[in-house]
Amino acid sequence: MNYHIETYGCQMNLHETEKIAGILHREGYTSATSMEEADIIVFNTCCIRENAENHAFGNLGALKKLKRANKNLIVAVGGCMVQEEGKAQFLKEKFPFIDILFGTHNLARLGELIRRRKQEKKTLIELFPARSGVEDGVEPVRASYPNAWVNITYGCNNFCSYCIVPYVRGREISREKADILSEVETLCAAGYKEITLLGQNVNSYCGSDGTRFFELLDEVASAAQGVRIRFMTSHPKDFSAELVAVMKAHSNICKLLHLPAQSGSNRILSLMNRRYTREKYLENIALLRREIPDCAVTTDLIVAFPTETEEEFCETLSLVKEADFSSAFTFVYSPRTGTKAAQMEGQIPEEVAKDRIMRLIDCVNKNTRKMSAQYVGKTVRVLCEDYDAKRALYLGRDEYGRMGYFTSEKNRVGEFVDLKVDRANGISLFGSITGD
């Protein structure tokens, strides 16, 4: 029996797909080479933006033909979109060929749902209102070597006015420090070269013994000598001098901080319920660069939030320049049913939103190209992650997140290499490795 998984959304979803693969392996399935060869197809969905949902809808519709050709094919849909209020029933009605619908809180029960579906021959919908705990007992089938993800928290308590995550992921729960450290040590022993600590807001981690995030990060870095450590995502309201001190103290913690700003306007930040100001955000950046001058900062930015004026949008443009972001993920505000922002007056017309996002992307790209150009002629340490067969190039990131491409006569995946950069294109670097 073969399986295929379609994944949408963030790193959290990518890691949960590894857990879904673990469940399917336990149930006797192996990975299919194509969707057409699969006996079960699982969609792990996202609902953070409307585009993510529409993408999933389009691809789900294409399964009708496969289902008609193979009556025994099982189609399962899970993740954030299914957990949205009323969305499971909507999916059942729109796509009656779906066999299993499960939410974010009961992923570990997928194996049992598959067995039930084979016996009962009816559509199963199972949604839990909240997580029963922080451990799901699922051994993931990791597909990201030499990188590995480790959850430290689940859920979110922030309730930003535009964000659906607290409603579909639940309130924040922190894993036990001992369990996190055990998983990190196991990954190090297995030969993983980079570990990313994951949470909707890693900074607010709080173990049952009172351990705070910077203390956990300190212990993880100490336990994983020689292994790169990353973490995401950080919330500016929980940024601290203690975190900076730990980043500075450990050479294996990547000097890269992803710190979503979302807007450069204080009024918009207030409407977003972000609980910090532009001034405070820039103070955080100043502290970080005072202590770690070469630290790169990436961010998330939203344009066309309800009632955003042209002047307030320009404040976001100026923030990009003042904060000197290494790169940024940019988005047009997307109303999410159930959030406060979706009910606000002053929704921005589509043509205005499109104009603003294009201007923001141009502003970000200029900064990104400027920073990439500074790499040319230098040698950087890159962890090789993969091979691009179309380009016939190996690729990997430096600690600041820049992707480097190079040729090699032998397989370099999983190795640290020194890349002499000959040219830069956007966020990509091209060159040759020394000593090859």
Tab-separated table of C-alpha atoms in Angstrom:
chain	number	residue	atom	x	y	z
A	1	MET	CA	0.000	0.000	0.000
A	2	ASN	CA	1.278	3.438	-0.944
A	3	TYR	CA	0.618	6.948	0.357
A	4	HIS	CA	0.937	10.487	-0.939
A	5	ILE	CA	0.766	13.659	1.203
A	6	GLU	CA	0.010	17.166	-0.089
A	7	THR	CA	1.244	19.851	2.315
A	8	TYR	CA	0.259	23.518	2.513
A	9	GLY	CA	1.493	26.266	4.811
A	10	CYS	CA	4.228	26.793	7.342
A	11	GLN	CA	7.146	24.836	8.802
A	12	MET	CA	4.797	23.558	11.512
A	13	ASN	CA	2.707	21.893	8.805
A	14	LEU	CA	5.800	20.495	7.108
A	15	HIS	CA	6.855	18.883	10.368
A	16	GLU	CA	3.353	17.567	11.008
A	17	THR	CA	3.435	16.009	7.545
A	18	GLU	CA	6.491	14.090	8.751
A	19	LYS	CA	4.342	12.870	11.644
A	20	ILE	CA	1.521	11.910	9.275
A	21	ALA	CA	4.076	9.928	7.250
A	22	GLY	CA	5.124	8.219	10.477
A	23	ILE	CA	1.529	7.178	11.153
A	24	LEU	CA	1.099	5.878	7.607
A	25	HIS	CA	4.311	3.847	7.833
A	26	ARG	CA	3.031	2.365	11.075
A	27	GLU	CA	-0.165	1.403	9.259
A	28	GLY	CA	1.831	-0.448	6.590
A	29	TYR	CA	1.987	2.204	3.853
A	30	THR	CA	5.072	3.297	1.934
A	31	SER	CA	5.653	6.535	0.036
A	32	ALA	CA	4.265	6.553	-3.515
A	33	THR	CA	6.263	7.900	-6.420
A	34	SER	CA	3.155	9.707	-7.700
A	35	MET	CA	-0.358	10.594	-6.573
A	36	GLU	CA	-1.787	8.200	-9.166
A	37	GLU	CA	-0.027	5.246	-7.496
A	38	ALA	CA	-1.291	6.062	-4.007
A	39	ASP	CA	-3.795	3.980	-2.042
A	40	ILE	CA	-4.296	6.857	0.385
A	41	ILE	CA	-3.891	10.589	-0.275
A	42	VAL	CA	-3.678	12.962	2.686
A	43	PHE	CA	-4.060	16.743	2.404
A	44	ASN	CA	-2.436	18.647	5.287
A	45	THR	CA	-4.077	22.045	4.913
A	46	CYS	CA	-3.480	25.668	5.862
A	47	CYS	CA	-5.985	28.491	6.360
A	48	ILE	CA	-3.763	31.422	7.327
A	49	ARG	CA	-4.657	33.148	4.029
A	50	GLU	CA	-7.455	32.744	1.513
A	51	ASN	CA	-5.009	31.780	-1.252
A	52	ALA	CA	-3.888	28.733	0.740
A	53	GLU	CA	-7.474	27.531	1.039
A	54	ASN	CA	-8.246	28.143	-2.631
A	55	HIS	CA	-5.129	26.235	-3.651
A	56	ALA	CA	-6.222	23.260	-1.561
A	57	PHE	CA	-9.771	23.421	-2.964
A	58	GLY	CA	-8.462	23.343	-6.525
A	59	ASN	CA	-6.214	20.352	-5.923
A	60	LEU	CA	-8.882	18.501	-3.960
A	61	GLY	CA	-11.268	18.840	-6.892
A	62	ALA	CA	-8.767	17.092	-9.124
A	63	LEU	CA	-8.972	13.970	-6.938
A	64	LYS	CA	-12.516	13.213	-8.060
A	65	LYS	CA	-11.185	11.575	-11.212
A	66	LEU	CA	-8.677	9.464	-9.252
A	67	LYS	CA	-11.379	8.404	-6.811
A	68	ARG	CA	-13.650	7.371	-9.674
A	69	ALA	CA	-10.862	5.265	-11.201
A	70	ASN	CA	-9.928	3.625	-7.882
A	71	LYS	CA	-12.880	2.899	-5.608
A	72	ASN	CA	-10.534	1.744	-2.827
A	73	LEU	CA	-8.569	5.009	-2.760
A	74	ILE	CA	-8.837	6.737	0.634
A	75	VAL	CA	-8.822	10.540	0.669
A	76	ALA	CA	-8.098	12.158	4.047
A	77	VAL	CA	-8.033	15.899	4.718
A	78	GLY	CA	-6.653	17.388	7.912
A	79	GLY	CA	-4.920	20.429	9.328
A	80	CYS	CA	-5.860	24.011	10.062
A	81	MET	CA	-8.506	24.463	7.368
A	82	VAL	CA	-10.502	21.497	8.635
A	83	GLN	CA	-10.329	22.834	12.214
A	84	GLU	CA	-12.010	26.109	11.155
A	85	GLU	CA	-15.557	26.394	12.428
A	86	GLY	CA	-17.976	24.898	9.893
A	87	LYS	CA	-15.272	24.061	7.357
A	88	ALA	CA	-15.346	20.261	7.825
A	89	GLN	CA	-19.035	20.111	6.944
A	90	PHE	CA	-18.440	22.457	4.007
A	91	LEU	CA	-15.693	20.163	2.694
A	92	LYS	CA	-17.886	17.086	3.089
A	93	GLU	CA	-20.639	18.698	1.042
A	94	LYS	CA	-18.382	20.218	-1.624
A	95	PHE	CA	-16.183	17.118	-2.005
A	96	PRO	CA	-18.362	14.098	-1.068
A	97	PHE	CA	-15.589	11.707	-2.104
A	98	ILE	CA	-13.492	12.705	0.952
A	99	ASP	CA	-13.324	9.725	3.321
A	100	ILE	CA	-11.726	11.224	6.460
A	101	LEU	CA	-11.726	14.749	7.884
A	102	PHE	CA	-9.569	15.396	10.955
A	103	GLY	CA	-8.364	18.520	12.746
A	104	THR	CA	-5.179	19.887	14.263
A	105	HIS	CA	-5.749	18.402	17.728
A	106	ASN	CA	-6.217	14.738	16.800
A	107	LEU	CA	-3.505	14.088	14.211
A	108	ALA	CA	-2.253	11.146	16.265
A	109	ARG	CA	-5.576	9.350	15.726
A	110	LEU	CA	-5.257	9.239	11.934
A	111	GLY	CA	-4.211	5.582	11.962
A	112	GLU	CA	-7.336	4.581	13.896
A	113	LEU	CA	-9.502	6.666	11.562
A	114	ILE	CA	-8.022	4.882	8.546
A	115	ARG	CA	-8.791	1.482	10.073
A	116	ARG	CA	-12.340	2.573	10.890
A	117	ARG	CA	-12.873	3.891	7.369
A	118	LYS	CA	-11.891	0.538	5.870
A	119	GLN	CA	-14.440	-1.209	8.074
A	120	GLU	CA	-17.326	1.257	8.103
A	121	LYS	CA	-17.174	2.510	4.498
A	122	LYS	CA	-18.530	5.955	5.387
A	123	THR	CA	-17.169	9.481	5.687
A	124	LEU	CA	-15.581	10.061	9.085
A	125	ILE	CA	-15.360	13.521	10.640
A	126	GLU	CA	-13.427	13.830	13.894
A	127	LEU	CA	-12.569	17.201	15.400
A	128	PHE	CA	-11.372	17.818	18.949
A	129	PRO	CA	-11.975	21.264	20.501
A	130	ALA	CA	-8.477	21.356	22.034
A	131	ARG	CA	-5.265	19.357	22.355
A	132	SER	CA	-5.301	16.775	25.127
A	133	GLY	CA	-1.596	17.338	25.764
A	134	VAL	CA	1.718	18.312	24.238
A	135	GLU	CA	2.889	14.864	23.181
A	136	ASP	CA	1.183	12.958	20.388
A	137	GLY	CA	3.288	9.805	20.569
A	138	VAL	CA	3.997	9.897	16.845
A	139	GLU	CA	7.459	9.047	15.543
A	140	PRO	CA	7.965	11.214	12.430
A	141	VAL	CA	9.426	10.030	9.171
A	142	ARG	CA	11.794	12.935	8.659
A	143	ALA	CA	12.248	14.066	5.076
A	144	SER	CA	14.420	17.132	5.595
A	145	TYR	CA	17.924	15.766	6.268
A	146	PRO	CA	20.336	17.324	7.167
A	147	ASN	CA	17.798	19.648	8.835
A	148	ALA	CA	15.290	18.685	11.501
A	149	TRP	CA	12.367	20.461	13.159
A	150	VAL	CA	11.585	20.170	16.860
A	151	ASN	CA	8.320	21.494	18.305
A	152	ILE	CA	8.715	23.345	21.590
A	153	THR	CA	5.202	24.824	21.769
A	154	TYR	CA	1.805	24.204	20.216
A	155	GLY	CA	-0.890	26.828	19.743
A	156	CYS	CA	-0.874	30.573	20.348
A	157	ASN	CA	-2.180	33.004	22.980
A	158	ASN	CA	-1.601	36.258	21.097
A	159	PHE	CA	-4.904	36.681	19.213
A	160	CYS	CA	-3.606	39.160	16.660
A	161	SER	CA	-6.757	40.606	15.148
A	162	TYR	CA	-6.004	39.312	11.628
A	163	CYS	CA	-4.868	35.811	12.585
A	164	ILE	CA	-6.868	32.576	12.614
A	165	VAL	CA	-4.115	30.504	14.269
A	166	PRO	CA	-5.337	30.660	17.916
A	167	TYR	CA	-8.766	29.483	16.741
A	168	VAL	CA	-7.503	26.480	14.777
A	169	ARG	CA	-4.345	25.618	16.744
A	170	GLY	CA	-5.701	26.343	20.213
A	171	ARG	CA	-4.141	27.988	23.218
A	172	GLU	CA	-0.405	27.769	23.729
A	173	ILE	CA	1.052	24.680	25.398
A	174	SER	CA	4.773	24.225	26.049
A	175	ARG	CA	6.518	20.869	25.862
A	176	GLU	CA	8.611	19.666	28.767
A	177	LYS	CA	12.234	20.738	28.592
A	178	ALA	CA	13.484	17.206	29.212
A	179	ASP	CA	11.502	15.869	26.235
A	180	ILE	CA	12.827	18.607	23.954
A	181	LEU	CA	16.420	18.012	25.021
A	182	SER	CA	15.996	14.259	24.564
A	183	GLU	CA	14.715	14.754	21.020
A	184	VAL	CA	17.579	17.149	20.237
A	185	GLU	CA	20.165	14.676	21.547
A	186	THR	CA	18.616	11.868	19.494
A	187	LEU	CA	18.779	13.989	16.348
A	188	CYS	CA	22.403	14.903	16.986
A	189	ALA	CA	23.285	11.227	17.466
A	190	ALA	CA	21.484	10.423	14.189
A	191	GLY	CA	23.734	12.837	12.305
A	192	TYR	CA	21.465	15.821	11.727
A	193	LYS	CA	23.479	19.004	11.170
A	194	GLU	CA	20.831	21.667	11.788
A	195	ILE	CA	17.884	21.795	14.195
A	196	THR	CA	15.089	24.381	14.145
A	197	LEU	CA	12.999	24.911	17.273
A	198	LEU	CA	9.391	25.517	16.238
A	199	GLY	CA	6.465	27.336	17.759
A	200	GLN	CA	3.874	29.910	16.791
A	201	ASN	CA	5.730	32.120	19.289
A	202	VAL	CA	8.896	30.478	20.585
A	203	ASN	CA	9.758	33.463	22.811
A	204	SER	CA	6.814	32.777	25.110
A	205	TYR	CA	7.900	29.202	25.830
A	206	CYS	CA	7.463	28.369	29.516
A	207	GLY	CA	8.206	24.900	30.825
A	208	SER	CA	6.369	23.421	33.787
A	209	ASP	CA	9.509	24.103	35.863
A	210	GLY	CA	9.471	27.779	34.846
A	211	THR	CA	12.136	27.468	32.167
A	212	ARG	CA	11.927	30.391	29.771
A	213	PHE	CA	12.841	30.331	26.110
A	214	PHE	CA	16.291	31.870	26.383
A	215	GLU	CA	17.155	29.307	29.056
A	216	LEU	CA	15.898	26.445	26.895
A	217	LEU	CA	17.850	27.787	23.911
A	218	ASP	CA	20.987	27.930	26.032
A	219	GLU	CA	20.614	24.268	27.023
A	220	VAL	CA	19.758	23.128	23.498
A	221	ALA	CA	22.829	24.877	22.055
A	222	SER	CA	25.033	23.352	24.746
A	223	ALA	CA	23.623	19.878	24.079
A	224	ALA	CA	24.050	20.176	20.311
A	225	GLN	CA	27.675	21.220	19.917
A	226	GLY	CA	28.663	21.300	16.231
A	227	VAL	CA	25.018	21.369	15.125
A	228	ARG	CA	23.433	24.574	13.866
A	229	ILE	CA	20.475	25.831	15.899
A	230	ARG	CA	17.685	28.001	14.504
A	231	PHE	CA	14.335	28.999	15.993
A	232	MET	CA	11.104	30.468	14.719
A	233	THR	CA	8.859	32.298	15.011
A	234	SER	CA	9.662	35.076	17.510
A	235	HIS	CA	7.174	37.714	18.616
A	236	PRO	CA	8.596	41.224	19.140
A	237	LYS	CA	6.612	41.756	22.348
A	238	ASP	CA	8.549	38.890	23.978
A	239	PHE	CA	11.984	39.843	22.644
A	240	SER	CA	14.565	40.157	25.436
A	241	ALA	CA	18.142	41.078	26.176
A	242	GLU	CA	18.573	37.603	27.683
A	243	LEU	CA	17.767	36.043	24.302
A	244	VAL	CA	20.387	38.211	22.603
A	245	ALA	CA	22.951	37.232	25.223
A	246	VAL	CA	22.356	33.516	24.602
A	247	MET	CA	22.572	33.977	20.818
A	248	LYS	CA	25.854	35.818	21.277
A	249	ALA	CA	27.278	33.215	23.650
A	250	HIS	CA	26.878	30.185	21.372
A	251	SER	CA	28.664	29.944	18.041
A	252	ASN	CA	26.295	27.211	16.846
A	253	ILE	CA	23.195	29.410	17.173
A	254	CYS	CA	22.674	30.957	13.740
A	255	LYS	CA	23.001	34.717	13.813
A	256	LEU	CA	19.650	35.143	12.136
A	257	LEU	CA	16.471	36.340	13.819
A	258	HIS	CA	13.050	36.128	12.199
A	259	LEU	CA	11.076	38.889	13.905
A	260	PRO	CA	7.725	39.646	12.225
A	261	ALA	CA	7.036	43.380	12.282
A	262	GLN	CA	3.794	43.207	10.227
A	263	SER	CA	3.505	47.011	9.921
A	264	GLY	CA	5.528	50.188	10.406
A	265	SER	CA	2.524	52.171	11.649
A	266	ASN	CA	1.726	52.374	15.358
A	267	ARG	CA	-1.979	52.820	14.709
A	268	ILE	CA	-2.109	49.747	12.502
A	269	LEU	CA	-0.021	47.749	14.989
A	270	SER	CA	-2.546	48.670	17.666
A	271	LEU	CA	-5.449	47.573	15.458
A	272	MET	CA	-3.576	44.341	14.793
A	273	ASN	CA	-3.253	43.795	18.574
A	274	ARG	CA	0.499	43.324	18.230
A	275	ARG	CA	1.281	44.953	21.617
A	276	TYR	CA	4.456	46.783	20.637
A	277	THR	CA	5.233	50.025	18.848
A	278	ARG	CA	7.414	50.824	15.874
A	279	GLU	CA	9.826	52.536	18.274
A	280	LYS	CA	10.042	49.487	20.525
A	281	TYR	CA	10.589	47.219	17.543
A	282	LEU	CA	13.485	49.363	16.336
A	283	GLU	CA	14.920	49.447	19.864
A	284	ASN	CA	14.978	45.648	19.775
A	285	ILE	CA	16.807	45.671	16.443
A	286	ALA	CA	19.293	48.234	17.751
A	287	LEU	CA	20.011	46.110	20.845
A	288	LEU	CA	20.476	43.002	18.706
A	289	ARG	CA	22.923	44.682	16.338
A	290	ARG	CA	24.783	46.414	19.132
A	291	GLU	CA	25.541	43.023	20.706
A	292	ILE	CA	25.743	40.961	17.494
A	293	PRO	CA	26.681	43.418	14.712
A	294	ASP	CA	26.534	40.853	11.903
A	295	CYS	CA	23.148	39.393	12.911
A	296	ALA	CA	20.666	39.233	10.027
A	297	VAL	CA	17.002	40.055	10.589
A	298	THR	CA	14.114	38.782	8.483
A	299	THR	CA	10.485	39.696	8.937
A	300	ASP	CA	6.835	39.370	7.880
A	301	LEU	CA	4.928	42.379	6.565
A	302	ILE	CA	1.230	42.865	5.816
A	303	VAL	CA	-0.155	45.598	3.577
A	304	ALA	CA	-3.735	46.829	3.115
A	305	PHE	CA	-4.877	46.051	6.638
A	306	PRO	CA	-8.345	47.597	7.170
A	307	THR	CA	-8.245	51.439	7.226
A	308	GLU	CA	-4.510	51.574	6.366
A	309	THR	CA	-3.789	54.942	4.767
A	310	GLU	CA	-1.176	55.720	2.153
A	311	GLU	CA	0.875	57.504	4.810
A	312	GLU	CA	0.751	54.462	7.097
A	313	PHE	CA	1.784	52.191	4.248
A	314	CYS	CA	4.740	54.500	3.644
A	315	GLU	CA	5.690	54.022	7.296
A	316	THR	CA	6.054	50.319	6.529
A	317	LEU	CA	8.287	51.158	3.555
A	318	SER	CA	10.455	53.338	5.768
A	319	LEU	CA	10.654	50.580	8.399
A	320	VAL	CA	12.121	48.230	5.785
A	321	LYS	CA	14.917	50.704	5.172
A	322	GLU	CA	15.472	51.648	8.803
A	323	ALA	CA	15.510	48.076	10.116
A	324	ASP	CA	17.653	46.972	7.148
A	325	PHE	CA	15.965	43.596	6.782
A	326	SER	CA	17.917	40.824	5.140
A	327	SER	CA	14.697	39.638	3.496
A	328	ALA	CA	10.973	39.697	4.171
A	329	PHE	CA	7.846	37.670	3.571
A	330	THR	CA	5.246	40.093	2.258
A	331	PHE	CA	1.480	39.604	2.213
A	332	VAL	CA	-1.714	41.375	1.312
A	333	TYR	CA	-4.125	41.321	4.263
A	334	SER	CA	-6.531	38.398	3.877
A	335	PRO	CA	-9.794	38.490	5.895
A	336	ARG	CA	-10.273	35.329	7.958
A	337	THR	CA	-13.775	34.548	9.160
A	338	GLY	CA	-13.950	34.589	12.935
A	339	THR	CA	-11.162	37.113	13.457
A	340	LYS	CA	-11.785	40.670	14.664
A	341	ALA	CA	-10.153	42.270	11.631
A	342	ALA	CA	-12.578	40.546	9.261
A	343	GLN	CA	-15.417	42.523	10.879
A	344	MET	CA	-13.652	45.880	10.715
A	345	GLU	CA	-14.875	48.664	8.476
A	346	GLY	CA	-12.491	50.203	5.978
A	347	GLN	CA	-11.454	47.108	4.024
A	348	ILE	CA	-8.941	48.237	1.384
A	349	PRO	CA	-9.915	47.976	-2.315
A	350	GLU	CA	-8.139	45.250	-4.249
A	351	GLU	CA	-6.472	47.622	-6.716
A	352	VAL	CA	-4.970	49.660	-3.839
A	353	ALA	CA	-3.771	46.494	-2.108
A	354	LYS	CA	-2.122	45.251	-5.310
A	355	ASP	CA	-0.327	48.565	-5.816
A	356	ARG	CA	0.971	48.571	-2.246
A	357	ILE	CA	2.199	44.985	-2.251
A	358	MET	CA	4.132	45.550	-5.492
A	359	ARG	CA	5.777	48.672	-4.079
A	360	LEU	CA	6.642	46.849	-0.872
A	361	ILE	CA	8.122	43.888	-2.735
A	362	ASP	CA	10.243	46.271	-4.799
A	363	CYS	CA	11.485	47.991	-1.641
A	364	VAL	CA	12.330	44.676	0.052
A	365	ASN	CA	14.026	43.281	-3.047
A	366	LYS	CA	16.287	46.310	-3.377
A	367	ASN	CA	17.521	45.756	0.164
A	368	THR	CA	17.895	42.021	-0.391
A	369	ARG	CA	19.923	42.516	-3.570
A	370	LYS	CA	22.127	45.059	-1.812
A	371	MET	CA	22.934	42.597	0.955
A	372	SER	CA	23.495	39.702	-1.440
A	373	ALA	CA	25.921	41.826	-3.480
A	374	GLN	CA	28.081	42.199	-0.366
A	375	TYR	CA	28.738	38.435	-0.480
A	376	VAL	CA	30.480	38.555	-3.856
A	377	GLY	CA	34.178	37.784	-3.505
A	378	LYS	CA	33.775	36.393	0.004
A	379	THR	CA	33.887	32.807	1.257
A	380	VAL	CA	30.969	31.598	3.376
A	381	ARG	CA	30.195	28.407	5.276
A	382	VAL	CA	27.233	26.577	3.750
A	383	LEU	CA	25.390	23.464	4.897
A	384	CYS	CA	24.539	21.520	1.743
A	385	GLU	CA	20.877	20.503	1.851
A	386	ASP	CA	19.964	19.139	-1.556
A	387	TYR	CA	20.787	18.679	-5.231
A	388	ASP	CA	18.890	20.558	-7.927
A	389	ALA	CA	18.822	18.146	-10.857
A	390	LYS	CA	17.462	20.737	-13.305
A	391	ARG	CA	20.317	23.136	-12.598
A	392	ALA	CA	22.817	20.357	-11.912
A	393	LEU	CA	23.824	22.273	-8.778
A	394	TYR	CA	24.071	21.478	-5.097
A	395	LEU	CA	22.493	23.971	-2.735
A	396	GLY	CA	22.609	24.941	0.901
A	397	ARG	CA	22.239	27.877	3.277
A	398	ASP	CA	24.726	29.873	5.269
A	399	GLU	CA	23.839	30.725	8.861
A	400	TYR	CA	22.174	33.965	7.736
A	401	GLY	CA	19.728	32.071	5.516
A	402	ARG	CA	21.233	32.912	2.124
A	403	MET	CA	21.014	29.992	-0.319
A	404	GLY	CA	24.248	29.110	-2.096
A	405	TYR	CA	24.546	27.042	-5.303
A	406	PHE	CA	27.629	25.187	-6.500
A	407	THR	CA	28.890	22.217	-8.523
A	408	SER	CA	30.684	19.233	-7.060
A	409	GLU	CA	32.036	15.951	-8.357
A	410	LYS	CA	30.647	14.082	-5.354
A	411	ASN	CA	27.522	14.115	-3.214
A	412	ARG	CA	27.804	16.954	-0.682
A	413	VAL	CA	24.357	16.699	0.960
A	414	GLY	CA	24.779	16.880	4.726
A	415	GLU	CA	28.245	18.424	4.558
A	416	PHE	CA	29.442	21.878	5.562
A	417	VAL	CA	31.387	23.405	2.687
A	418	ASP	CA	33.187	26.699	2.126
A	419	LEU	CA	31.636	28.531	-0.798
A	420	LYS	CA	33.592	31.213	-2.680
A	421	VAL	CA	30.837	33.502	-3.982
A	422	ASP	CA	31.298	34.629	-7.590
A	423	ARG	CA	27.907	36.263	-8.149
A	424	ALA	CA	24.597	36.960	-6.458
A	425	ASN	CA	21.046	36.944	-7.798
A	426	GLY	CA	18.356	38.131	-5.399
A	427	ILE	CA	18.636	35.979	-2.268
A	428	SER	CA	20.697	33.340	-4.111
A	429	LEU	CA	24.474	33.054	-4.187
A	430	PHE	CA	26.524	31.228	-6.823
A	431	GLY	CA	30.128	30.128	-6.640
A	432	SER	CA	32.557	27.281	-6.176
A	433	ILE	CA	33.560	25.398	-3.072
A	434	THR	CA	37.138	25.456	-1.939
A	435	GLY	CA	39.052	22.214	-1.714
A	436	ASP	CA	36.746	20.302	-4.099
